[in-house]
């Protein structure tokens, strides 16, 4: 089973809700919906990040580590640093990856992005504690806004983008009658991207807008 097949049912549920305009939630907003041990696991995961470089980004080419976060709760530095890369390098790599991303096809790209939301779900509590200690938000606000609400908005954007990309056929036979003859053409269609997209997350709700934008622009730009 590939990633698209794994997430196809949920993606189409989101598309149905989008078109019919009824209530649908893939990521419940109450922490209790995720299991009684998840809160503790998430808090432990965040604590294990403190005082060391953040190493979960699968990227290379950083020029240094940077970070100056101070927790509004403890009034102490978190000690977490992040890989820093110059903008020119990141843009160049995004441009160079466009061909491979486009060649992956609509379904594979949708599957990859759905999987990214699924993996985000597994870290909602960790993300909540990270949000708390960087913004000063309460646990419930941090959990809901940076977790389920962001993921639901991202899924809606992804469903909308996917629906647009499959709205027209990949190929068709076109024929125009012209008296005793007719003109026949076999046409193929391929989405053309707009280029590299840039998403800047705000400091108070870091994933609220950045997740939906990342999901939708990843779908449409290539």
CSV table of N, CA and C in Angstrom, one decimal, residues 20-108:
chain,number,residue,atom,x,y,z
A,20,UNK,N,-19.7,19.9,0.1
A,20,UNK,CA,-21.0,20.0,0.6
A,20,UNK,C,-21.2,21.0,1.8
A,21,UNK,N,-20.0,21.5,2.2
A,21,UNK,CA,-20.0,22.5,3.3
A,21,UNK,C,-20.6,22.1,4.6
A,22,UNK,N,-20.4,20.8,5.0
A,22,UNK,CA,-20.8,20.4,6.3
A,22,UNK,C,-19.6,20.2,7.2
A,23,UNK,N,-19.9,20.0,8.5
A,23,UNK,CA,-18.8,19.9,9.5
A,23,UNK,C,-18.1,18.6,9.4
A,24,UNK,N,-16.8,18.7,9.4
A,24,UNK,CA,-15.9,17.6,9.3
A,24,UNK,C,-14.6,17.9,10.1
A,25,UNK,N,-14.2,17.0,10.9
A,25,UNK,CA,-12.9,17.2,11.6
A,25,UNK,C,-12.1,15.9,11.6
A,26,UNK,N,-10.9,16.0,11.1
A,26,UNK,CA,-10.0,14.8,11.1
A,26,UNK,C,-9.2,14.7,12.3
A,27,UNK,N,-9.0,15.9,13.0
A,27,UNK,CA,-8.1,15.9,14.1
A,27,UNK,C,-8.8,16.6,15.3
A,28,UNK,N,-9.4,15.7,16.2
A,28,UNK,CA,-10.2,16.3,17.3
A,28,UNK,C,-9.4,17.3,18.2
A,29,UNK,N,-10.1,18.3,18.6
A,29,UNK,CA,-9.4,19.4,19.4
A,29,UNK,C,-9.2,19.1,20.8
A,30,UNK,N,-9.9,18.1,21.4
A,30,UNK,CA,-9.7,17.8,22.8
A,30,UNK,C,-8.5,16.8,23.0
A,31,UNK,N,-7.6,17.2,23.9
A,31,UNK,CA,-6.4,16.3,24.1
A,31,UNK,C,-6.8,14.9,24.5
A,32,UNK,N,-7.9,14.7,25.2
A,32,UNK,CA,-8.3,13.4,25.6
A,32,UNK,C,-8.6,12.4,24.5
A,33,UNK,N,-8.8,12.9,23.3
A,33,UNK,CA,-9.1,12.0,22.2
A,33,UNK,C,-7.9,11.3,21.7
A,34,UNK,N,-6.7,11.6,22.2
A,34,UNK,CA,-5.5,11.0,21.6
A,34,UNK,C,-4.8,10.0,22.6
A,35,UNK,N,-5.5,9.6,23.6
A,35,UNK,CA,-4.9,8.6,24.6
A,35,UNK,C,-4.4,9.2,25.8
A,36,UNK,N,-4.5,8.6,26.9
A,36,UNK,CA,-4.1,9.1,28.2
A,36,UNK,C,-2.6,9.3,28.4
A,37,UNK,N,-1.8,8.5,27.7
A,37,UNK,CA,-0.4,8.6,27.8
A,37,UNK,C,0.3,9.6,26.9
A,38,UNK,N,-0.4,10.2,25.9
A,38,UNK,CA,0.2,11.0,24.9
A,38,UNK,C,0.7,12.3,25.5
A,39,UNK,N,0.0,12.9,26.5
A,39,UNK,CA,0.4,14.1,27.1
A,39,UNK,C,1.8,14.0,27.7
A,40,UNK,N,1.9,12.9,28.5
A,40,UNK,CA,3.2,12.7,29.2
A,40,UNK,C,4.3,12.5,28.2
A,41,UNK,N,4.0,11.7,27.1
A,41,UNK,CA,5.0,11.4,26.1
A,41,UNK,C,5.4,12.7,25.4
A,42,UNK,N,4.5,13.5,25.1
A,42,UNK,CA,4.8,14.8,24.4
A,42,UNK,C,5.6,15.7,25.2
A,43,UNK,N,5.3,15.8,26.5
A,43,UNK,CA,6.1,16.7,27.4
A,43,UNK,C,7.5,16.2,27.5
A,44,UNK,N,7.6,14.8,27.6
A,44,UNK,CA,9.0,14.2,27.7
A,44,UNK,C,9.8,14.5,26.5
A,45,UNK,N,9.1,14.3,25.3
A,45,UNK,CA,9.8,14.6,24.0
A,45,UNK,C,10.3,16.0,23.9
A,46,UNK,N,9.5,17.0,24.4
A,46,UNK,CA,10.0,18.4,24.3
A,46,UNK,C,11.1,18.6,25.3
A,47,UNK,N,11.0,18.0,26.5
A,47,UNK,CA,12.1,18.2,27.5
A,47,UNK,C,13.4,17.6,26.9
A,48,UNK,N,13.3,16.6,26.2
A,48,UNK,CA,14.5,15.9,25.6
A,48,UNK,C,15.2,16.8,24.5
A,49,UNK,N,14.4,17.8,24.0
A,49,UNK,CA,15.0,18.7,23.0
A,49,UNK,C,15.8,19.8,23.6
A,50,UNK,N,15.5,20.1,24.9
A,50,UNK,CA,16.1,21.3,25.5
A,50,UNK,C,17.6,21.1,25.7
A,51,UNK,N,18.3,22.2,25.5
A,51,UNK,CA,19.8,22.2,25.7
A,51,UNK,C,20.6,21.5,24.7
A,52,UNK,N,20.0,21.4,23.5
A,52,UNK,CA,20.8,20.7,22.4
A,52,UNK,C,20.3,21.2,21.0
A,53,UNK,N,21.1,21.0,20.0
A,53,UNK,CA,20.7,21.4,18.6
A,53,UNK,C,19.5,20.6,18.2
A,54,UNK,N,18.6,21.2,17.5
A,54,UNK,CA,17.4,20.5,16.9
A,54,UNK,C,17.8,19.8,15.7
A,55,UNK,N,17.7,18.4,15.7
A,55,UNK,CA,18.3,17.6,14.7
A,55,UNK,C,17.2,16.9,13.8
A,56,UNK,N,15.9,17.3,13.9
A,56,UNK,CA,14.9,16.6,13.2
A,56,UNK,C,14.6,17.0,11.8
A,57,UNK,N,15.3,18.0,11.4
A,57,UNK,CA,15.1,18.5,10.0
A,57,UNK,C,16.1,17.7,9.0
A,58,UNK,N,15.5,17.1,8.1
A,58,UNK,CA,16.3,16.3,7.1
A,58,UNK,C,16.8,17.2,6.0
A,59,UNK,N,17.7,18.1,6.4
A,59,UNK,CA,18.3,19.0,5.4
A,59,UNK,C,19.8,19.2,5.7
A,60,UNK,N,20.5,19.6,4.7
A,60,UNK,CA,22.0,19.8,4.9
A,60,UNK,C,22.3,21.2,4.3
A,61,UNK,N,23.5,21.6,4.6
A,61,UNK,CA,24.0,22.9,4.0
A,61,UNK,C,23.9,24.0,5.0
A,62,UNK,N,23.5,23.7,6.3
A,62,UNK,CA,23.4,24.8,7.2
A,62,UNK,C,24.8,25.4,7.5
A,63,UNK,N,24.8,26.7,7.8
A,63,UNK,CA,26.1,27.4,8.0
A,63,UNK,C,26.4,27.6,9.5
A,64,UNK,N,25.4,27.5,10.3
A,64,UNK,CA,25.6,27.6,11.8
A,64,UNK,C,24.3,27.1,12.5
A,65,UNK,N,24.4,27.0,13.8
A,65,UNK,CA,23.3,26.8,14.7
A,65,UNK,C,22.9,28.1,15.4
A,66,UNK,N,21.6,28.4,15.4
A,66,UNK,CA,21.2,29.7,16.1
A,66,UNK,C,20.0,29.4,16.9
A,67,UNK,N,19.8,30.2,18.0
A,67,UNK,CA,18.7,30.0,18.8
A,67,UNK,C,18.8,30.9,20.1
A,68,UNK,N,17.8,31.6,20.4
A,68,UNK,CA,17.8,32.4,21.6
A,68,UNK,C,16.5,32.4,22.4
A,69,UNK,N,15.7,31.3,22.3
A,69,UNK,CA,14.4,31.2,22.9
A,69,UNK,C,14.5,31.3,24.5
A,70,UNK,N,13.6,32.0,25.1
A,70,UNK,CA,13.5,32.1,26.5
A,70,UNK,C,12.1,31.7,26.9
A,71,UNK,N,11.9,30.7,27.7
A,71,UNK,CA,10.6,30.3,28.1
A,71,UNK,C,9.9,31.3,29.0
A,72,UNK,N,8.7,31.8,28.6
A,72,UNK,CA,7.9,32.7,29.4
A,72,UNK,C,7.5,32.1,30.8
A,73,UNK,N,7.5,30.8,30.8
A,73,UNK,CA,7.1,30.0,32.0
A,73,UNK,C,8.3,29.9,33.0
A,74,UNK,N,9.5,29.5,32.5
A,74,UNK,CA,10.6,29.4,33.4
A,74,UNK,C,11.5,30.6,33.5
A,75,UNK,N,11.4,31.5,32.5
A,75,UNK,CA,12.2,32.6,32.3
A,75,UNK,C,13.7,32.2,32.1
A,76,UNK,N,13.9,31.0,31.6
A,76,UNK,CA,15.2,30.5,31.3
A,76,UNK,C,15.3,30.2,29.8
A,77,UNK,N,16.5,30.2,29.3
A,77,UNK,CA,16.7,29.8,27.9
A,77,UNK,C,16.3,28.3,27.7
A,78,UNK,N,15.7,28.0,26.6
A,78,UNK,CA,15.4,26.6,26.3
A,78,UNK,C,16.7,25.8,25.9
A,79,UNK,N,17.7,26.6,25.4
A,79,UNK,CA,18.9,25.9,25.0
A,79,UNK,C,18.8,25.2,23.7
A,80,UNK,N,17.7,25.3,23.0
A,80,UNK,CA,17.5,24.7,21.7
A,80,UNK,C,18.0,25.6,20.6
A,81,UNK,N,18.9,25.1,19.8
A,81,UNK,CA,19.4,25.8,18.6
A,81,UNK,C,18.9,25.1,17.3
A,82,UNK,N,18.8,25.9,16.3
A,82,UNK,CA,18.3,25.4,15.0
A,82,UNK,C,19.3,25.6,13.9
A,83,UNK,N,19.3,24.7,12.9
A,83,UNK,CA,20.2,24.9,11.7
A,83,UNK,C,19.8,26.2,10.9
A,84,UNK,N,20.8,27.0,10.6
A,84,UNK,CA,20.6,28.2,9.9
A,84,UNK,C,21.3,28.1,8.5
A,85,UNK,N,20.5,28.4,7.5
A,85,UNK,CA,21.0,28.4,6.1
A,85,UNK,C,20.7,29.7,5.5
A,86,UNK,N,21.5,30.1,4.6
A,86,UNK,CA,21.3,31.4,3.9
A,86,UNK,C,20.1,31.2,2.9
A,87,UNK,N,19.4,32.3,2.6
A,87,UNK,CA,18.2,32.2,1.8
A,87,UNK,C,18.5,31.7,0.4
A,88,UNK,N,19.7,32.2,-0.2
A,88,UNK,CA,20.0,31.8,-1.5
A,88,UNK,C,20.2,30.3,-1.7
A,89,UNK,N,20.8,29.6,-0.7
A,89,UNK,CA,20.9,28.2,-0.8
A,89,UNK,C,19.6,27.5,-0.7
A,90,UNK,N,18.7,27.9,0.2
A,90,UNK,CA,17.4,27.3,0.3
A,90,UNK,C,16.6,27.4,-1.0
A,91,UNK,N,16.6,28.6,-1.5
A,91,UNK,CA,15.8,28.8,-2.8
A,91,UNK,C,16.4,28.0,-3.9
A,92,UNK,N,17.7,28.0,-4.0
A,92,UNK,CA,18.3,27.2,-5.1
A,92,UNK,C,18.0,25.7,-5.0
A,93,UNK,N,17.9,25.2,-3.8
A,93,UNK,CA,17.6,23.8,-3.6
A,93,UNK,C,16.1,23.5,-3.9
A,94,UNK,N,15.3,24.5,-3.5
A,94,UNK,CA,13.9,24.3,-3.8
A,94,UNK,C,13.7,24.3,-5.3
A,95,UNK,N,14.3,25.2,-6.0
A,95,UNK,CA,14.2,25.2,-7.5
A,95,UNK,C,14.7,23.9,-8.1
A,96,UNK,N,15.9,23.4,-7.6
A,96,UNK,CA,16.4,22.2,-8.2
A,96,UNK,C,15.6,20.9,-7.9
A,97,UNK,N,14.7,21.0,-6.9
A,97,UNK,CA,13.9,19.8,-6.6
A,97,UNK,C,12.6,19.9,-7.3
A,98,UNK,N,12.3,20.9,-8.0
A,98,UNK,CA,10.9,21.1,-8.6
A,98,UNK,C,10.6,19.9,-9.6
A,99,UNK,N,11.6,19.6,-10.4
A,99,UNK,CA,11.4,18.6,-11.4
A,99,UNK,C,11.0,17.2,-10.8
A,100,UNK,N,11.8,16.8,-9.8
A,100,UNK,CA,11.5,15.5,-9.2
A,100,UNK,C,10.1,15.6,-8.5
A,101,UNK,N,9.8,16.7,-7.9
A,101,UNK,CA,8.5,16.8,-7.2
A,101,UNK,C,7.3,16.8,-8.2
A,102,UNK,N,7.5,17.5,-9.3
A,102,UNK,CA,6.5,17.5,-10.4
A,102,UNK,C,6.3,16.1,-11.0
A,103,UNK,N,7.5,15.4,-11.2
A,103,UNK,CA,7.4,14.1,-11.8
A,103,UNK,C,6.8,13.0,-10.9
A,104,UNK,N,6.7,13.3,-9.6
A,104,UNK,CA,6.2,12.4,-8.7
A,104,UNK,C,4.7,12.1,-9.0
A,105,UNK,N,4.0,13.1,-9.5
A,105,UNK,CA,2.6,13.0,-9.9
A,105,UNK,C,1.7,13.4,-8.8
A,106,UNK,N,0.5,13.7,-9.1
A,106,UNK,CA,-0.5,14.3,-8.2
A,106,UNK,C,-0.8,13.4,-7.0
A,107,UNK,N,-1.0,12.1,-7.3
A,107,UNK,CA,-1.4,11.2,-6.2
A,107,UNK,C,-0.2,11.0,-5.2
A,108,UNK,N,1.0,10.8,-5.7
A,108,UNK,CA,2.1,10.6,-4.8
A,108,UNK,C,2.3,11.9,-4.0
